[in-house]
Amino acid sequence: MNMASTFIKPMHPEGRRFVAIFTAITVVLFLIWDPLGWLGVLLTVWCYYFFRDPERVTPQRPDLVISPADGIVSLIEPAVPPAELGMADTPLTRVSVFMNVFNCHVNRAPVGGTVAAIAYRPGKFLNASMDKASVDNERNSLRIRVADGRDVAVVQIAGLVARRIVCFVKPEATLATGERFGLIRFGSRLDVYLPEGVSPLVAIGQTMVAGETVIADLKG
């Protein structure tokens, strides 16, 4: 650890072209008027910050469910997982983590296991903090099968500003807990559906750190 690494985080490759675009616009703004150029500098720094990809230290104890995203727990309620995942239509406990435009948007696997299914569904771009965003908004869903055969679903949901969901993994891939699996650009939300009988260990309003904060214990 050093002072530089505390403030300067590595950037995810997904952000390179956006930073390049912001930089080019900033050069043009400086040619037009210096104050506009400095505004462009601030926006370019924000863009770099948005796509930051810091290292995280994931708890090593087996059977823990870890937050897939940075942000705030916005909802905890029973809900049926997305139908396109092919899971039972029994309501499960859903923990929603809302990310604003200042949160790190790299998403991490909540549990280790095999990706049993991936399903993308187009939709609306409502405010991701709203309950109905889970049903109406564009989303990408993963069903991860853990070692004991149970499934944990994690759903990337586009928001009011977010217009691009990125998923890095394919069906049948093996994920480790806390491993990067996707990214959503510019404000969004992730839902985690816990297996039947598993209770969350977090509360609404709690701040979450992707890859580090414990959401639940599968054997708790």
GROMACS .gro file of C-alpha atoms in nm:
model
  220
    1MET     CA    1   0.000   0.000   0.000
    2ASN     CA    2   0.116   0.352  -0.078
    3MET     CA    3  -0.039   0.697  -0.104
    4ALA     CA    4  -0.070   0.685  -0.483
    5SER     CA    5  -0.258   0.354  -0.487
    6THR     CA    6  -0.499   0.489  -0.225
    7PHE     CA    7  -0.627   0.759  -0.461
    8ILE     CA    8  -0.541   0.629  -0.809
    9LYS     CA    9  -0.722   0.309  -0.901
   10PRO     CA   10  -0.671   0.102  -1.217
   11MET     CA   11  -0.928   0.149  -1.491
   12HIS     CA   12  -1.125  -0.134  -1.643
   13PRO     CA   13  -1.054  -0.182  -2.019
   14GLU     CA   14  -1.423  -0.112  -2.091
   15GLY     CA   15  -1.359   0.252  -2.001
   16ARG     CA   16  -1.067   0.324  -2.232
   17ARG     CA   17  -1.262   0.438  -2.535
   18PHE     CA   18  -1.494   0.653  -2.322
   19VAL     CA   19  -1.198   0.830  -2.161
   20ALA     CA   20  -1.048   0.875  -2.508
   21ILE     CA   21  -1.373   1.033  -2.632
   22PHE     CA   22  -1.394   1.263  -2.328
   23THR     CA   23  -1.030   1.363  -2.380
   24ALA     CA   24  -1.088   1.448  -2.747
   25ILE     CA   25  -1.392   1.658  -2.659
   26THR     CA   26  -1.188   1.836  -2.391
   27VAL     CA   27  -0.922   1.933  -2.647
   28VAL     CA   28  -1.193   2.083  -2.870
   29LEU     CA   29  -1.344   2.270  -2.574
   30PHE     CA   30  -1.006   2.425  -2.491
   31LEU     CA   31  -0.985   2.551  -2.850
   32ILE     CA   32  -1.327   2.711  -2.810
   33TRP     CA   33  -1.289   2.862  -2.461
   34ASP     CA   34  -1.054   2.777  -2.173
   35PRO     CA   35  -1.323   2.754  -1.900
   36LEU     CA   36  -1.509   2.498  -2.115
   37GLY     CA   37  -1.185   2.306  -2.150
   38TRP     CA   38  -1.140   2.282  -1.775
   39LEU     CA   39  -1.499   2.160  -1.745
   40GLY     CA   40  -1.402   1.891  -1.995
   41VAL     CA   41  -1.104   1.798  -1.777
   42LEU     CA   42  -1.334   1.747  -1.479
   43LEU     CA   43  -1.569   1.530  -1.683
   44THR     CA   44  -1.278   1.325  -1.818
   45VAL     CA   45  -1.150   1.265  -1.464
   46TRP     CA   46  -1.502   1.162  -1.359
   47CYS     CA   47  -1.522   0.919  -1.653
   48TYR     CA   48  -1.192   0.760  -1.550
   49TYR     CA   49  -1.318   0.741  -1.192
   50PHE     CA   50  -1.644   0.580  -1.304
   51PHE     CA   51  -1.460   0.296  -1.478
   52ARG     CA   52  -1.218   0.235  -1.192
   53ASP     CA   53  -1.156  -0.129  -1.109
   54PRO     CA   54  -0.994  -0.156  -0.764
   55GLU     CA   55  -0.872  -0.483  -0.622
   56ARG     CA   56  -1.099  -0.630  -0.355
   57VAL     CA   57  -1.029  -0.878  -0.075
   58THR     CA   58  -1.306  -1.139  -0.077
   59PRO     CA   59  -1.383  -1.333   0.246
   60GLN     CA   60  -1.249  -1.687   0.207
   61ARG     CA   61  -1.497  -1.876   0.423
   62PRO     CA   62  -1.710  -2.112   0.213
   63ASP     CA   63  -2.088  -2.067   0.176
   64LEU     CA   64  -2.089  -1.688   0.206
   65VAL     CA   65  -2.291  -1.477  -0.037
   66ILE     CA   66  -2.099  -1.158  -0.117
   67SER     CA   67  -2.229  -0.830  -0.259
   68PRO     CA   68  -2.198  -0.822  -0.639
   69ALA     CA   69  -2.190  -0.443  -0.651
   70ASP     CA   70  -2.086  -0.126  -0.475
   71GLY     CA   71  -2.382   0.082  -0.361
   72ILE     CA   72  -2.671   0.091  -0.115
   73VAL     CA   73  -2.917  -0.186  -0.027
   74SER     CA   74  -3.238  -0.038  -0.165
   75LEU     CA   75  -3.479  -0.332  -0.128
   76ILE     CA   76  -3.510  -0.661   0.059
   77GLU     CA   77  -3.827  -0.848  -0.026
   78PRO     CA   78  -3.968  -1.179  -0.153
   79ALA     CA   79  -3.982  -1.201  -0.533
   80VAL     CA   80  -3.990  -1.462  -0.808
   81PRO     CA   81  -3.660  -1.483  -1.002
   82PRO     CA   82  -3.668  -1.383  -1.371
   83ALA     CA   83  -3.866  -1.642  -1.566
   84GLU     CA   84  -3.602  -1.663  -1.838
   85LEU     CA   85  -3.360  -1.829  -1.593
   86GLY     CA   86  -3.579  -2.139  -1.573
   87MET     CA   87  -3.595  -2.143  -1.194
   88ALA     CA   88  -3.902  -2.238  -0.991
   89ASP     CA   89  -4.174  -1.972  -0.958
   90THR     CA   90  -4.148  -1.979  -0.579
   91PRO     CA   91  -4.073  -1.634  -0.431
   92LEU     CA   92  -3.720  -1.606  -0.292
   93THR     CA   93  -3.559  -1.334  -0.083
   94ARG     CA   94  -3.429  -1.066  -0.318
   95VAL     CA   95  -3.160  -0.822  -0.206
   96SER     CA   96  -3.125  -0.519  -0.436
   97VAL     CA   97  -2.810  -0.306  -0.446
   98PHE     CA   98  -2.851   0.035  -0.613
   99MET     CA   99  -2.546   0.193  -0.777
  100ASN     CA  100  -2.534   0.566  -0.843
  101VAL     CA  101  -2.307   0.729  -1.104
  102PHE     CA  102  -2.025   0.767  -0.849
  103ASN     CA  103  -2.005   0.400  -0.746
  104CYS     CA  104  -1.762   0.153  -0.898
  105HIS     CA  105  -1.966  -0.035  -1.161
  106VAL     CA  106  -1.763  -0.353  -1.202
  107ASN     CA  107  -1.984  -0.644  -1.093
  108ARG     CA  108  -1.856  -0.949  -0.903
  109ALA     CA  109  -1.991  -1.299  -0.853
  110PRO     CA  110  -2.185  -1.326  -0.524
  111VAL     CA  111  -2.097  -1.696  -0.491
  112GLY     CA  112  -1.857  -1.943  -0.643
  113GLY     CA  113  -1.998  -2.208  -0.875
  114THR     CA  114  -2.096  -2.297  -1.229
  115VAL     CA  115  -2.294  -2.059  -1.449
  116ALA     CA  116  -2.600  -2.275  -1.517
  117ALA     CA  117  -2.780  -2.013  -1.728
  118ILE     CA  118  -2.743  -1.661  -1.866
  119ALA     CA  119  -3.044  -1.475  -2.006
  120TYR     CA  120  -3.065  -1.122  -2.150
  121ARG     CA  121  -3.398  -0.942  -2.178
  122PRO     CA  122  -3.450  -0.597  -2.332
  123GLY     CA  123  -3.675  -0.354  -2.152
  124LYS     CA  124  -3.730  -0.001  -2.025
  125PHE     CA  125  -3.489   0.238  -1.853
  126LEU     CA  126  -3.681   0.338  -1.540
  127ASN     CA  127  -3.504   0.466  -1.231
  128ALA     CA  128  -3.320   0.156  -1.101
  129SER     CA  129  -3.408   0.238  -0.740
  130MET     CA  130  -3.777   0.169  -0.813
  131ASP     CA  131  -3.923  -0.171  -0.727
  132LYS     CA  132  -4.072  -0.226  -1.074
  133ALA     CA  133  -3.731  -0.181  -1.237
  134SER     CA  134  -3.665  -0.550  -1.161
  135VAL     CA  135  -3.957  -0.644  -1.386
  136ASP     CA  136  -3.971  -0.370  -1.652
  137ASN     CA  137  -3.610  -0.266  -1.715
  138GLU     CA  138  -3.350  -0.411  -1.946
  139ARG     CA  139  -3.167  -0.686  -1.759
  140ASN     CA  140  -2.911  -0.964  -1.781
  141SER     CA  141  -2.957  -1.258  -1.544
  142LEU     CA  142  -2.719  -1.529  -1.426
  143ARG     CA  143  -2.807  -1.849  -1.242
  144ILE     CA  144  -2.504  -1.977  -1.050
  145ARG     CA  145  -2.510  -2.331  -0.916
  146VAL     CA  146  -2.305  -2.378  -0.598
  147ALA     CA  147  -2.135  -2.698  -0.486
  148ASP     CA  148  -2.436  -2.831  -0.291
  149GLY     CA  149  -2.665  -2.803  -0.595
  150ARG     CA  150  -2.857  -2.492  -0.493
  151ASP     CA  151  -2.888  -2.191  -0.724
  152VAL     CA  152  -2.817  -1.825  -0.657
  153ALA     CA  153  -2.944  -1.578  -0.917
  154VAL     CA  154  -2.780  -1.240  -0.979
  155VAL     CA  155  -2.943  -0.990  -1.215
  156GLN     CA  156  -2.784  -0.685  -1.377
  157ILE     CA  157  -3.050  -0.417  -1.428
  158ALA     CA  158  -3.009  -0.107  -1.644
  159GLY     CA  159  -3.124   0.221  -1.492
  160LEU     CA  160  -3.241   0.568  -1.591
  161VAL     CA  161  -2.895   0.665  -1.719
  162ALA     CA  162  -2.740   0.322  -1.774
  163ARG     CA  163  -2.782   0.206  -2.133
  164ARG     CA  164  -2.534  -0.077  -2.164
  165ILE     CA  165  -2.506  -0.402  -1.972
  166VAL     CA  166  -2.183  -0.596  -2.023
  167CYS     CA  167  -2.136  -0.960  -1.920
  168PHE     CA  168  -1.791  -1.117  -1.943
  169VAL     CA  169  -1.882  -1.483  -1.882
  170LYS     CA  170  -2.052  -1.762  -2.078
  171PRO     CA  171  -2.280  -2.050  -1.974
  172GLU     CA  172  -2.097  -2.340  -1.807
  173ALA     CA  173  -1.815  -2.109  -1.694
  174THR     CA  174  -1.679  -2.159  -1.343
  175LEU     CA  175  -1.680  -1.852  -1.123
  176ALA     CA  176  -1.500  -1.789  -0.797
  177THR     CA  177  -1.670  -1.583  -0.528
  178GLY     CA  178  -1.585  -1.217  -0.590
  179GLU     CA  179  -1.466  -1.276  -0.947
  180ARG     CA  180  -1.551  -1.004  -1.198
  181PHE     CA  181  -1.835  -1.110  -1.427
  182GLY     CA  182  -1.975  -0.789  -1.575
  183LEU     CA  183  -2.026  -0.415  -1.573
  184ILE     CA  184  -2.311  -0.169  -1.621
  185ARG     CA  185  -2.246   0.180  -1.753
  186PHE     CA  186  -2.367   0.491  -1.569
  187GLY     CA  187  -2.598   0.410  -1.280
  188SER     CA  188  -2.794   0.090  -1.228
  189ARG     CA  189  -2.881  -0.193  -0.990
  190LEU     CA  190  -2.807  -0.558  -0.912
  191ASP     CA  191  -3.050  -0.806  -0.759
  192VAL     CA  192  -2.941  -1.119  -0.574
  193TYR     CA  193  -3.196  -1.398  -0.520
  194LEU     CA  194  -3.105  -1.611  -0.220
  195PRO     CA  195  -3.191  -1.984  -0.203
  196GLU     CA  196  -3.504  -2.081  -0.013
  197GLY     CA  197  -3.454  -2.068   0.363
  198VAL     CA  198  -3.151  -1.836   0.351
  199SER     CA  199  -3.192  -1.504   0.534
  200PRO     CA  200  -3.002  -1.185   0.449
  201LEU     CA  201  -2.746  -1.044   0.693
  202VAL     CA  202  -2.780  -0.688   0.563
  203ALA     CA  203  -3.034  -0.410   0.607
  204ILE     CA  204  -3.194  -0.153   0.378
  205GLY     CA  205  -2.971   0.154   0.355
  206GLN     CA  206  -2.650  -0.039   0.427
  207THR     CA  207  -2.347   0.050   0.214
  208MET     CA  208  -2.211  -0.243   0.016
  209VAL     CA  209  -1.865  -0.311  -0.124
  210ALA     CA  210  -1.854  -0.544  -0.423
  211GLY     CA  211  -1.658  -0.859  -0.358
  212GLU     CA  212  -1.624  -0.788   0.015
  213THR     CA  213  -1.953  -0.722   0.199
  214VAL     CA  214  -2.131  -1.038   0.318
  215ILE     CA  215  -2.498  -1.052   0.218
  216ALA     CA  216  -2.588  -1.394   0.359
  217ASP     CA  217  -2.458  -1.730   0.480
  218LEU     CA  218  -2.589  -2.029   0.283
  219LYS     CA  219  -2.550  -2.247   0.592
  220GLY     CA  220  -2.659  -1.988   0.844
   0.00000   0.00000   0.00000
